[in-house]
Coordinates of C-alpha atoms (C1' of nucleotides) in Angstrom, one line a residue:
Chain A
M678 CA 4.8 -8.3 -3.4
A679 CA 2.0 -10.7 -4.2
V680 CA -1.4 -9.1 -4.2
R681 CA -4.2 -11.5 -3.4
L682 CA -7.3 -9.7 -4.2
N683 CA -9.4 -12.7 -4.9
G684 CA -8.4 -14.8 -1.9
F685 CA -8.6 -13.2 1.5
E686 CA -5.6 -11.3 2.7
M687 CA -3.4 -12.1 5.6
S688 CA -4.7 -9.0 7.5
E689 CA -7.8 -11.0 8.4
E690 CA -6.7 -11.1 12.0
I691 CA -6.4 -7.3 12.1
R692 CA -9.7 -6.9 10.3
K693 CA -11.4 -9.2 12.8
R694 CA -10.1 -7.2 15.7
R695 CA -11.4 -4.0 14.1
L696 CA -14.8 -5.5 13.5
E697 CA -15.0 -6.3 17.2
K698 CA -14.2 -2.6 18.0
L699 CA -16.9 -1.6 15.5
E700 CA -19.4 -3.8 17.3
A701 CA -18.3 -2.5 20.7
L702 CA -18.9 1.1 19.5
R703 CA -22.4 0.2 18.3
A704 CA -23.0 -1.5 21.6
S705 CA -22.2 1.6 23.5
G706 CA -24.5 3.6 21.2
V707 CA -21.9 5.2 19.0
E708 CA -22.3 4.9 15.2
P709 CA -18.9 4.1 13.7
F710 CA -19.8 5.5 10.3
G711 CA -20.9 9.0 11.0
R712 CA -22.8 11.6 9.1
K713 CA -22.1 15.1 7.9
F714 CA -19.6 17.0 10.1
G715 CA -20.1 20.6 9.2
G716 CA -18.6 23.9 10.2
I717 CA -15.0 22.6 9.9
I718 CA -11.9 24.4 8.8
S719 CA -9.1 22.7 7.0
I720 CA -6.0 21.7 8.8
G721 CA -3.9 23.8 6.5
D722 CA -6.0 26.9 7.3
M723 CA -5.7 26.2 10.9
R724 CA -1.9 26.1 10.7
S725 CA -1.7 29.3 8.8
R726 CA -3.5 31.1 11.6
E727 CA -1.2 29.6 14.2
G728 CA -0.7 31.4 17.5
K729 CA -4.2 32.0 18.8
A730 CA -4.1 29.9 21.9
G731 CA -7.5 29.1 23.3
E732 CA -9.3 29.6 20.0
K733 CA -12.1 27.1 19.4
V734 CA -11.7 25.0 16.3
R735 CA -13.5 22.2 14.5
T736 CA -11.9 20.0 12.0
A737 CA -11.8 16.4 10.6
G738 CA -9.3 14.0 9.2
R739 CA -7.8 10.6 9.2
I740 CA -5.8 9.3 12.2
T741 CA -2.3 8.6 11.1
A742 CA -0.6 8.1 14.5
I743 CA -1.7 7.4 18.1
R744 CA 0.5 7.9 21.1
G745 CA -1.1 6.9 24.4
H746 CA 0.0 8.2 27.8
G747 CA -2.1 6.6 30.4
K748 CA -5.0 8.9 31.0
T749 CA -4.2 11.0 27.9
A750 CA -3.5 10.4 24.3
F751 CA -2.0 12.3 21.4
M752 CA -3.1 11.5 17.8
D753 CA -2.1 13.0 14.5
I754 CA -5.0 13.6 12.1
Q755 CA -4.5 14.4 8.4
D756 CA -6.6 16.0 5.7
S757 CA -5.7 16.9 2.2
S758 CA -4.2 20.2 3.4
G759 CA -2.0 18.9 6.2
K760 CA -1.6 17.2 9.5
I761 CA -2.2 18.4 13.1
Q762 CA -1.8 16.9 16.5
V763 CA -4.9 16.4 18.7
Y764 CA -4.8 15.8 22.4
F765 CA -7.3 13.8 24.4
K766 CA -7.4 14.1 28.2
E767 CA -9.7 11.9 30.3
E768 CA -9.9 14.7 32.9
H769 CA -11.1 17.0 30.2
L770 CA -13.3 14.7 28.1
G771 CA -14.9 12.7 30.9
A772 CA -14.4 9.0 31.5
G773 CA -17.2 7.8 29.3
S774 CA -16.1 9.6 26.2
Y775 CA -12.4 9.0 26.9
A776 CA -13.1 5.2 27.1
L777 CA -14.3 5.2 23.4
L778 CA -10.7 5.9 22.4
E779 CA -9.7 2.3 22.9
H780 CA -11.9 1.5 20.0
L781 CA -10.1 4.0 17.7
D782 CA -7.4 2.9 15.3
I783 CA -4.9 4.4 13.0
G784 CA -6.8 4.9 9.7
D785 CA -10.1 5.9 11.3
I786 CA -11.6 9.2 10.2
I787 CA -12.8 11.4 13.0
G788 CA -14.1 14.9 13.6
V789 CA -12.9 16.9 16.5
E790 CA -13.8 20.1 18.3
G791 CA -11.6 21.8 20.8
S792 CA -9.2 24.6 21.5
L793 CA -5.8 25.3 20.2
F794 CA -2.7 25.3 22.4
T795 CA 1.0 24.8 21.9
T796 CA 2.8 21.9 23.7
R797 CA 6.1 22.2 25.5
A798 CA 7.8 20.9 22.3
G799 CA 6.2 23.8 20.4
E800 CA 3.7 21.7 18.5
L801 CA 0.3 23.3 17.6
T802 CA -2.3 21.0 19.1
I803 CA -6.0 20.8 19.6
L804 CA -7.2 20.0 23.1
V805 CA -10.3 18.0 22.2
D806 CA -13.6 18.9 23.9
E807 CA -15.6 16.4 21.9
F808 CA -15.1 14.1 18.9
S809 CA -17.1 12.0 16.4
I810 CA -16.2 8.8 14.6
L811 CA -16.9 9.5 11.0
S812 CA -15.5 6.3 9.5
K813 CA -14.1 3.2 11.1
A814 CA -11.3 1.7 9.1
L815 CA -11.3 -2.1 9.0
R816 CA -7.9 -2.4 7.3
P817 CA -4.5 -1.1 8.4
L818 CA -2.6 1.8 6.8
P819 CA 0.8 1.3 5.2
E820 CA 3.9 1.6 7.4
K821 CA 4.0 5.0 9.0
W822 CA 7.6 5.8 8.3
H823 CA 8.3 4.2 4.9
G824 CA 4.8 4.2 3.5
L825 CA 4.0 2.2 0.3
K826 CA 7.2 1.4 -1.6
D827 CA 6.0 -1.4 -3.9
T828 CA 5.2 0.3 -7.2
E829 CA 2.6 -2.3 -8.1
L830 CA 0.7 -1.7 -4.8
R831 CA 1.0 2.1 -5.2
F832 CA -0.7 1.9 -8.6
R833 CA -3.3 -0.7 -7.7
R834 CA -4.2 0.9 -4.4
R835 CA -3.6 4.5 -5.3
Y836 CA -5.8 5.6 -2.4
L837 CA -3.2 4.2 0.0
D838 CA -0.4 5.9 -1.9
L839 CA -2.3 9.2 -1.6
I840 CA -2.8 8.8 2.1
S841 CA 0.8 7.8 2.9
A842 CA 2.9 9.8 0.4
K843 CA 2.3 13.5 0.3
E844 CA 4.4 13.8 -2.8
T845 CA 1.9 11.6 -4.7
L846 CA -1.0 13.8 -3.6
A847 CA 1.1 16.9 -4.5
T848 CA 1.7 15.5 -8.0
F849 CA -2.0 15.1 -8.7
L850 CA -2.9 18.5 -7.2
V851 CA -0.4 20.0 -9.6
R852 CA -1.9 18.1 -12.5
S853 CA -5.2 19.5 -11.6
R854 CA -3.8 23.0 -11.4
I855 CA -2.1 22.6 -14.8
I856 CA -5.4 21.6 -16.5
K857 CA -7.3 24.4 -14.7
S858 CA -4.7 27.0 -15.8
M859 CA -4.9 25.7 -19.3
R860 CA -8.6 26.2 -19.4
R861 CA -8.3 29.7 -18.0
F862 CA -5.6 30.5 -20.6
L863 CA -7.8 29.4 -23.4
E864 CA -11.0 31.0 -22.1
E865 CA -9.1 34.3 -21.8
R866 CA -8.4 34.0 -25.5
S867 CA -12.0 33.2 -26.4
F868 CA -11.6 29.5 -27.1
V869 CA -14.8 27.5 -26.6
E870 CA -14.6 24.1 -24.9
V871 CA -16.4 21.3 -26.7
E872 CA -16.8 17.6 -26.4
T873 CA -16.8 15.3 -29.5
P874 CA -17.4 11.6 -29.8
M875 CA -15.1 9.1 -28.0
M876 CA -17.0 6.3 -29.8
Q877 CA -16.5 6.7 -33.5
P878 CA -17.6 4.5 -36.4
I879 CA -14.3 5.3 -38.1
A880 CA -11.1 5.8 -36.1
G881 CA -9.4 8.7 -37.7
G882 CA -7.1 11.6 -37.1
A883 CA -4.0 9.5 -36.2
A884 CA -2.4 6.3 -37.2
A885 CA -2.7 4.2 -34.1
R886 CA -4.4 0.9 -33.7
P887 CA -7.8 1.5 -32.1
F888 CA -9.8 -0.3 -29.4
I889 CA -13.0 -1.9 -30.8
T890 CA -16.3 -1.9 -28.9
H891 CA -19.8 -2.7 -29.8
H892 CA -23.2 -1.0 -29.6
Q893 CA -25.8 -3.6 -28.8
A894 CA -29.1 -1.9 -29.9
L895 CA -27.6 -0.6 -33.2
G896 CA -25.7 -3.8 -33.9
L897 CA -22.7 -1.6 -34.6
D898 CA -19.0 -1.9 -34.0
L899 CA -17.4 1.3 -32.9
Y900 CA -13.9 2.4 -32.2
L901 CA -12.7 4.3 -29.1
R902 CA -11.2 7.4 -30.6
I903 CA -7.5 7.6 -31.3
A904 CA -7.9 11.4 -31.8
P905 CA -10.7 14.0 -31.9
E906 CA -9.2 15.9 -34.8
L907 CA -11.7 15.1 -37.6
Y908 CA -14.6 16.1 -35.4
L909 CA -13.1 19.3 -34.2
K910 CA -12.5 20.3 -37.8
R911 CA -16.1 19.6 -38.6
L912 CA -16.8 22.3 -36.0
L913 CA -14.5 24.7 -37.9
V914 CA -16.7 24.1 -40.9
G915 CA -19.7 24.8 -38.7
G916 CA -18.4 28.2 -37.8
M917 CA -16.9 27.6 -34.4
E918 CA -13.7 29.5 -34.9
K919 CA -11.8 28.8 -31.7
V920 CA -12.5 25.4 -30.2
Y921 CA -10.6 23.1 -27.8
E922 CA -11.2 19.8 -26.1
I923 CA -9.4 18.3 -23.2
N924 CA -10.1 14.6 -22.9
R925 CA -9.0 11.0 -23.4
N926 CA -7.6 9.3 -26.5
F927 CA -7.3 5.6 -26.6
R928 CA -4.5 3.8 -28.5
N929 CA -4.2 0.0 -28.6
E930 CA -0.5 -0.2 -28.6
G931 CA 2.5 -1.0 -26.4
I932 CA 2.7 0.3 -22.9
S933 CA 5.9 2.1 -21.8
S934 CA 7.1 4.7 -19.4
R935 CA 5.9 7.3 -21.9
H936 CA 2.7 5.5 -23.2
N937 CA -0.5 4.6 -21.4
P938 CA -3.3 3.1 -23.5
E939 CA -5.6 6.0 -22.5
F940 CA -4.1 9.4 -22.2
T941 CA -5.2 12.9 -22.1
M942 CA -4.8 15.4 -24.9
L943 CA -5.5 19.1 -25.3
E944 CA -6.5 19.6 -28.9
L945 CA -7.4 23.0 -30.2
Y946 CA -8.2 24.7 -33.5
Q947 CA -8.1 28.4 -34.5
A948 CA -9.6 29.6 -37.7
Y949 CA -7.7 32.0 -39.9
A950 CA -4.4 31.1 -38.1
D951 CA -1.5 28.9 -39.1
Y952 CA 1.3 26.9 -37.4
E953 CA 3.3 30.0 -36.6
D954 CA 0.4 31.2 -34.4
M955 CA 0.3 27.7 -32.9
M956 CA 4.0 28.0 -32.0
E957 CA 3.4 31.3 -30.4
L958 CA 0.4 30.0 -28.4
T959 CA 2.2 26.8 -27.3
E960 CA 5.2 28.8 -26.1
E961 CA 3.1 31.3 -24.2
L962 CA 0.9 28.6 -22.6
I963 CA 3.7 26.3 -21.4
Y964 CA 5.9 29.2 -20.2
A965 CA 3.0 30.6 -18.2
L966 CA 2.2 27.2 -16.7
A967 CA 5.8 26.7 -15.6
Q968 CA 6.0 30.2 -14.1
E969 CA 2.7 29.7 -12.3
L970 CA 4.1 26.5 -10.7
G971 CA 7.2 28.4 -9.6
L972 CA 9.6 26.4 -11.7
G973 CA 11.4 29.5 -13.0
E974 CA 13.1 29.6 -16.3
K975 CA 15.7 27.0 -15.6
F976 CA 15.1 23.6 -13.9
T977 CA 16.3 20.1 -14.1
Y978 CA 14.4 17.2 -15.5
D979 CA 15.7 13.6 -15.6
D980 CA 19.2 15.0 -14.9
K981 CA 19.0 17.4 -17.8
E982 CA 19.1 21.1 -17.7
I983 CA 16.0 22.7 -19.1
N984 CA 16.0 26.4 -20.1
L985 CA 12.6 27.9 -20.8
A986 CA 13.9 31.4 -21.7
R987 CA 12.0 32.7 -24.7
P988 CA 12.1 32.7 -27.6
W989 CA 12.4 28.9 -27.9
K990 CA 14.6 27.3 -30.4
R991 CA 13.2 26.6 -33.8
E992 CA 14.9 24.2 -36.2
T993 CA 13.7 22.3 -39.2
F994 CA 13.3 18.6 -39.1
T995 CA 15.5 18.2 -42.1
R996 CA 18.3 20.3 -40.7
L997 CA 18.3 18.6 -37.3
F998 CA 18.2 15.3 -39.1
E999 CA 21.1 16.1 -41.4
K1000 CA 23.2 17.8 -38.7
S1001 CA 22.9 14.7 -36.5
T1002 CA 23.3 12.0 -39.1
G1003 CA 25.2 13.6 -41.9
V1004 CA 22.7 12.0 -44.3
D1005 CA 20.7 13.7 -47.1
I1006 CA 17.2 13.1 -45.9
D1007 CA 15.8 12.9 -49.4
D1008 CA 18.2 10.2 -50.4
E1009 CA 16.3 7.0 -49.6
K1010 CA 19.4 4.8 -50.1
Q1011 CA 21.4 6.8 -47.6
V1012 CA 18.5 7.0 -45.1
R1013 CA 18.2 3.2 -45.2
Q1014 CA 21.9 2.7 -44.7
K1015 CA 21.9 5.1 -41.7
A1016 CA 19.0 3.2 -40.2
Q1017 CA 20.9 0.0 -40.4
E1018 CA 24.0 1.6 -38.8
L1019 CA 21.8 2.8 -35.9
E1020 CA 20.0 -0.5 -35.7
V1021 CA 16.7 1.1 -36.4
P1022 CA 14.4 -1.6 -37.8
T1023 CA 13.7 -0.9 -41.5
Q1024 CA 11.2 -3.7 -42.3
G1025 CA 8.1 -2.5 -44.0
K1026 CA 9.0 1.2 -43.5
A1027 CA 8.6 3.8 -46.2
H1028 CA 11.4 6.3 -46.8
Y1029 CA 10.2 9.1 -44.6
Q1030 CA 8.7 6.9 -41.9
L1031 CA 12.2 5.6 -41.5
A1032 CA 13.6 9.1 -41.4
N1033 CA 11.2 9.8 -38.6
D1034 CA 12.2 6.7 -36.7
I1035 CA 15.9 7.7 -37.0
F1036 CA 15.0 11.2 -35.8
E1037 CA 13.3 9.7 -32.7
A1038 CA 16.3 7.5 -32.0
A1039 CA 19.1 9.9 -32.8
V1040 CA 17.9 13.5 -32.4
A1041 CA 15.1 13.5 -29.9
P1042 CA 17.2 12.4 -26.9
Q1043 CA 19.2 15.6 -27.3
L1044 CA 16.2 17.9 -27.1
A1045 CA 15.9 18.8 -23.4
S1046 CA 15.3 22.5 -23.6
P1047 CA 12.2 23.3 -25.6
T1048 CA 12.7 23.0 -29.3
F1049 CA 10.2 23.4 -32.1
V1050 CA 11.0 20.9 -34.8
L1051 CA 9.6 22.3 -38.0
D1052 CA 8.4 21.2 -41.5
F1053 CA 7.9 17.5 -41.4
P1054 CA 7.9 15.5 -44.6
R1055 CA 4.5 15.5 -46.4
A1056 CA 4.5 11.7 -46.5
I1057 CA 4.0 11.4 -42.8
S1058 CA 1.7 14.4 -42.4
P1059 CA -1.5 13.6 -44.2
L1060 CA -3.7 16.3 -42.6
T1061 CA -1.2 19.1 -43.0
R1062 CA -1.0 21.9 -45.5
A1063 CA 2.1 21.6 -47.7
K1064 CA 4.7 24.3 -47.7
E1065 CA 4.3 26.7 -50.7
D1066 CA 8.0 26.7 -51.6
A1067 CA 8.7 23.1 -50.8
P1068 CA 5.7 20.9 -51.5
H1069 CA 7.3 17.7 -50.2
L1070 CA 7.3 19.3 -46.7
T1071 CA 4.5 20.6 -44.6
E1072 CA 3.7 23.4 -42.2
R1073 CA 3.9 21.3 -39.2
F1074 CA 5.9 21.3 -35.9
E1075 CA 6.5 19.1 -33.0
L1076 CA 7.6 20.5 -29.6
Y1077 CA 10.2 18.5 -27.8
L1078 CA 10.7 19.3 -24.1
G1079 CA 12.7 17.2 -21.7
T1080 CA 13.4 14.9 -24.7
L1081 CA 9.7 14.0 -24.8
E1082 CA 7.4 14.8 -27.7
I1083 CA 5.0 17.2 -26.0
A1084 CA 3.1 18.8 -28.8
N1085 CA 2.2 18.4 -32.4
A1086 CA 0.7 21.1 -34.5
Y1087 CA 0.1 22.2 -38.1
T1088 CA -1.5 24.5 -40.6
E1089 CA -4.5 22.5 -41.4
L1090 CA -5.2 21.2 -44.9
N1091 CA -8.5 22.7 -45.9
D1092 CA -8.6 21.6 -49.6
P1093 CA -11.1 18.7 -49.7
L1094 CA -9.7 17.4 -53.0
E1095 CA -6.1 17.3 -51.9
Q1096 CA -7.2 15.9 -48.5
R1097 CA -8.8 12.9 -50.4
E1098 CA -5.6 12.3 -52.3
R1099 CA -3.6 12.4 -49.1
F1100 CA -5.8 9.9 -47.4
L1101 CA -5.5 7.6 -50.4
E1102 CA -1.7 8.0 -50.3
Q1103 CA -1.8 7.1 -46.7
L1104 CA -3.9 4.1 -47.1
K1105 CA -1.4 2.8 -49.7
L1106 CA 1.4 3.4 -47.3
V1107 CA -0.1 1.6 -44.3
E1108 CA -1.3 -1.8 -45.0
D1109 CA -2.7 -2.9 -41.7
K1110 CA -3.2 -6.6 -41.4
E1111 CA -4.7 -6.4 -37.9
A1112 CA -7.8 -8.5 -37.7
G1113 CA -11.1 -6.8 -37.0
W1114 CA -10.4 -3.3 -38.3
V1115 CA -9.6 -1.7 -41.5
R1116 CA -8.5 1.8 -42.2
E1117 CA -11.3 3.5 -43.9
L1118 CA -11.7 6.8 -45.8
D1119 CA -13.8 9.1 -43.6
E1120 CA -16.2 10.2 -46.4
D1121 CA -18.4 12.1 -43.9
F1122 CA -15.3 14.2 -43.0
L1123 CA -14.5 14.9 -46.6
L1124 CA -18.1 15.9 -47.2
A1125 CA -17.8 18.4 -44.4
L1126 CA -14.6 19.8 -45.9
E1127 CA -16.4 20.2 -49.2
H1128 CA -18.7 22.7 -47.5
G1129 CA -15.6 24.8 -46.8
M1130 CA -13.4 24.9 -43.8
P1131 CA -11.6 28.1 -43.0
P1132 CA -7.8 28.0 -43.0
A1133 CA -6.8 27.2 -39.5
G1134 CA -4.0 26.3 -37.2
G1135 CA -4.4 23.2 -35.0
L1136 CA -2.5 22.1 -31.9
G1137 CA -2.3 19.0 -29.7
I1138 CA -0.6 18.8 -26.4
G1139 CA 0.0 15.6 -24.5
I1140 CA -1.1 16.6 -21.0
D1141 CA 0.3 13.6 -19.2
R1142 CA 3.8 14.1 -20.7
L1143 CA 3.6 17.8 -20.0
V1144 CA 2.7 17.0 -16.4
M1145 CA 5.6 14.6 -16.3
V1146 CA 8.1 17.3 -17.2
L1147 CA 6.5 19.9 -14.9
T1148 CA 6.4 17.6 -11.9
G1149 CA 9.7 15.8 -12.5
H1150 CA 8.5 12.3 -13.2
T1151 CA 10.0 10.0 -15.8
S1152 CA 7.2 7.5 -15.9
I1153 CA 3.7 8.4 -17.2
R1154 CA 2.2 6.1 -14.6
E1155 CA 3.3 8.5 -11.9
V1156 CA 1.0 11.2 -13.3
I1157 CA -2.0 9.0 -14.1
L1158 CA -4.1 8.1 -11.0
F1159 CA -5.0 4.7 -12.2
P1160 CA -2.6 3.6 -15.0
L1161 CA -3.7 0.4 -16.8
L1162 CA -2.3 -2.7 -15.2
R1163 CA -3.1 -6.3 -15.9
P1164 CA -5.5 -7.6 -13.2
P1165 CA -3.7 -9.5 -10.6
S1166 CA -4.1 -13.3 -10.8
D1167 CA -4.6 -15.4 -7.7
V1168 CA -3.3 -18.7 -9.0
Chain B
rG1227 C1' 6.8 -10.4 -28.3
rG1228 C1' 12.8 -10.5 -26.9
rG1229 C1' 16.4 -9.5 -22.9
rG1230 C1' 17.4 -8.2 -17.6
rG1231 C1' 15.7 -7.6 -12.5
rC1232 C1' 12.2 -8.3 -8.6
rG1233 C1' 8.1 -11.2 -5.7
rU1234 C1' 9.6 -13.5 2.3
rA1235 C1' 4.1 -11.2 8.1
rG1236 C1' -1.0 -5.9 6.8
rC1237 C1' 3.5 -2.4 5.5
rU1238 C1' 9.2 -1.6 5.1
rC1239 C1' 13.0 -5.1 4.8
rA1240 C1' 16.8 -9.1 6.7
rG1241 C1' 17.8 -14.4 6.0
rU1242 C1' 18.3 -19.7 4.8
rC1243 C1' 26.1 -22.5 0.7
rG1244 C1' 18.8 -27.5 0.9
rG1245 C1' 16.9 -29.2 7.5
rU1246 C1' 9.5 -25.5 6.8
rA1247 C1' 12.0 -18.3 8.8
rG1248 C1' 13.6 -13.0 11.7
rA1249 C1' 13.5 -7.4 12.8
rG1250 C1' 11.0 -2.6 12.8
rC1251 C1' 6.3 -0.5 12.1
rA1252 C1' 1.1 -2.0 12.6
rA1253 C1' -2.0 -5.4 15.9
rC1254 C1' -3.2 -7.6 21.0
rG1255 C1' -2.4 -7.4 26.8
rG1256 C1' -0.1 -4.3 30.7
rC1257 C1' 2.4 0.5 32.8
rC1258 C1' 2.6 5.7 31.7
rU1259 C1' -1.3 13.2 32.2
rU1260 C1' 2.7 17.7 27.0
rU1261 C1' 4.3 13.0 23.5
rU1262 C1' 5.6 13.3 18.4
rA1263 C1' 9.4 7.6 14.1
rA1264 C1' 7.0 8.5 22.4
rG1265 C1' 9.0 4.8 25.8
rC1266 C1' 9.2 0.2 28.8
rC1267 C1' 7.4 -5.2 29.8
rG1268 C1' 4.9 -9.2 27.4
rU1269 C1' 1.9 -11.8 23.2
rG1270 C1' -0.1 -13.4 18.6
rG1271 C1' 0.6 -13.2 13.3
rG1272 C1' 3.8 -16.6 7.4
rU1273 C1' 0.8 -22.6 1.9
rC1274 C1' 8.7 -17.5 1.7
rG1275 C1' 3.9 -15.3 -5.9
rC1276 C1' 1.6 -20.2 -8.1
rG1277 C1' 2.5 -25.2 -10.1
rC1278 C1' 5.5 -29.3 -11.4
rG1279 C1' 10.2 -31.8 -10.8
rU1280 C1' 15.0 -33.3 -8.3
rU1281 C1' 15.8 -34.8 -3.1
rC1282 C1' 15.1 -38.5 2.9
rG1283 C1' 13.7 -33.2 3.1
rA1284 C1' 12.5 -27.3 -1.2
rU1285 C1' 11.2 -20.7 0.9
rU1286 C1' 16.4 -22.0 -0.9
rC1287 C1' 18.1 -26.0 -6.7
rG1288 C1' 15.8 -26.9 -12.0
rC1289 C1' 11.7 -26.2 -15.3
rG1290 C1' 7.0 -23.9 -16.4
rC1291 C1' 3.4 -20.1 -15.3
rC1292 C1' 1.5 -15.3 -13.1
rG1293 C1' 2.3 -10.2 -11.7
rC1294 C1' 5.3 -5.7 -11.4
rC1295 C1' 9.8 -2.7 -12.8
rC1296 C1' 13.7 -1.5 -16.5
rU1297 C1' 15.0 -2.0 -21.6
rC1298 C1' 14.4 -3.3 -26.8
rA1299 C1' 10.7 -4.1 -30.5
rC1300 C1' 5.8 -2.6 -32.3
rC1301 C1' 3.6 2.5 -32.7
rA1302 C1' 1.1 9.0 -39.3

RNA sequence: GGGGGCGUAGCUCAGUCGGUAGAGCAACGGCCUUUUAAGCCGUGGGUCGCGCGUUCGAUUCGCGCCGCCCUCACCA
């Protein structure tokens, strides 16, 4: 559907009619954009108290349907908690007040006061004593039966989607509950919420391409952060032993049903802990969230059975890789050959990067029920402590759920000298030719480490993806209110 | 960036094997005092995503462009 935001839309005729009604209201001394309407109860509350005929109630909401019957009219009004029918009678309201109804439209927001009764058809209804016009709508609502179907319009005009599709509203209410519960869970365990810079002079903590911005007064180019990790670890150095941050990361990469350029992460660090503790914490947290949302232990996501029964499966990266491919992960020749078989692009890829790509292509799609994938190769885990008995591996896990990578965690590397070496290895590995930004060594972070960071476990959870699984959506755009879209063009 | 699909009234959708388009909802006028996807009678509303081309004639065919969706690629 073409969206012409720059030109005027074809609803000009409807808008003109509504402007005339607005003027008519003003002419009869009624302000069409009202003020505070206090003392109301929500429609949901009213419904849960159903049965008290004659009770006086006061509420407000948006008109979603009008059914006129000569000298009476029924309307449906809706707020975020539900919908209720209201009944206007000329006999009851008086001719003057009743006459104002002809200037009301579907989409207007009104406040009503009246008494509850039940119609013959058994519908709880408010017989209106008086009403106020709180906001006159100049544009029509989407079709009352089908609502907004066009995905582009749903994302661009999310407000209309929220009004006309209660499933959309429900998704975002659940998202809010998930984040709230997460905070409560962490507060109960004495984690402290912090906020660290989103504008950073060096984009560190992950490998993605950053967005670049500029500070005028300082004459300074800055990056929108790709991860908060290096700042949160500075806080560990500073003696904050349990910290977390829930906020946006920005990555200047492709967009897909699992990637939005800005996305929300929970990242947390716990001093004196390791990745085993992080596994425990992750499992408890996500299990608790699912139970709180009433999903039970078993549910279906994207036509796949998911079983949350604890304890969750733990399997090493190497074993999953070798079981699925039959290839020795440490044999670079075999890995490259396998990549070609699977048509995984090999160009410019180092040995273990390639192994990781193969893993994502061949193994990840099988991981529907929660699985902790353990012990990633050191070469692709520069911030992670190496395993004592196998120094080419690290104490790191990723949690897969619904075949999505939901969490990434490790035992943090706290040796500043080794950290420097690992950064240098990494810089060698990744030669980024993108104009305008260079991967840099974060000397300030290394300086902090040299003051001593306690051993710690760290965990990142992709909140958007977790919400996807817990609300049954397969596109990340369905769980982000305003996903990034190209601005519509008019030409 | 590659491949595939889609774009018709404010919204949801038909349709035109090339002769400038229809329905339902919404809107407008009328009737109707318990309806609820209210009903009945009547009316208006469209550069058929944008541009170029072929043609007597393009919403329809061709090419280019724009946007969205799916998919592949890119992606510590």
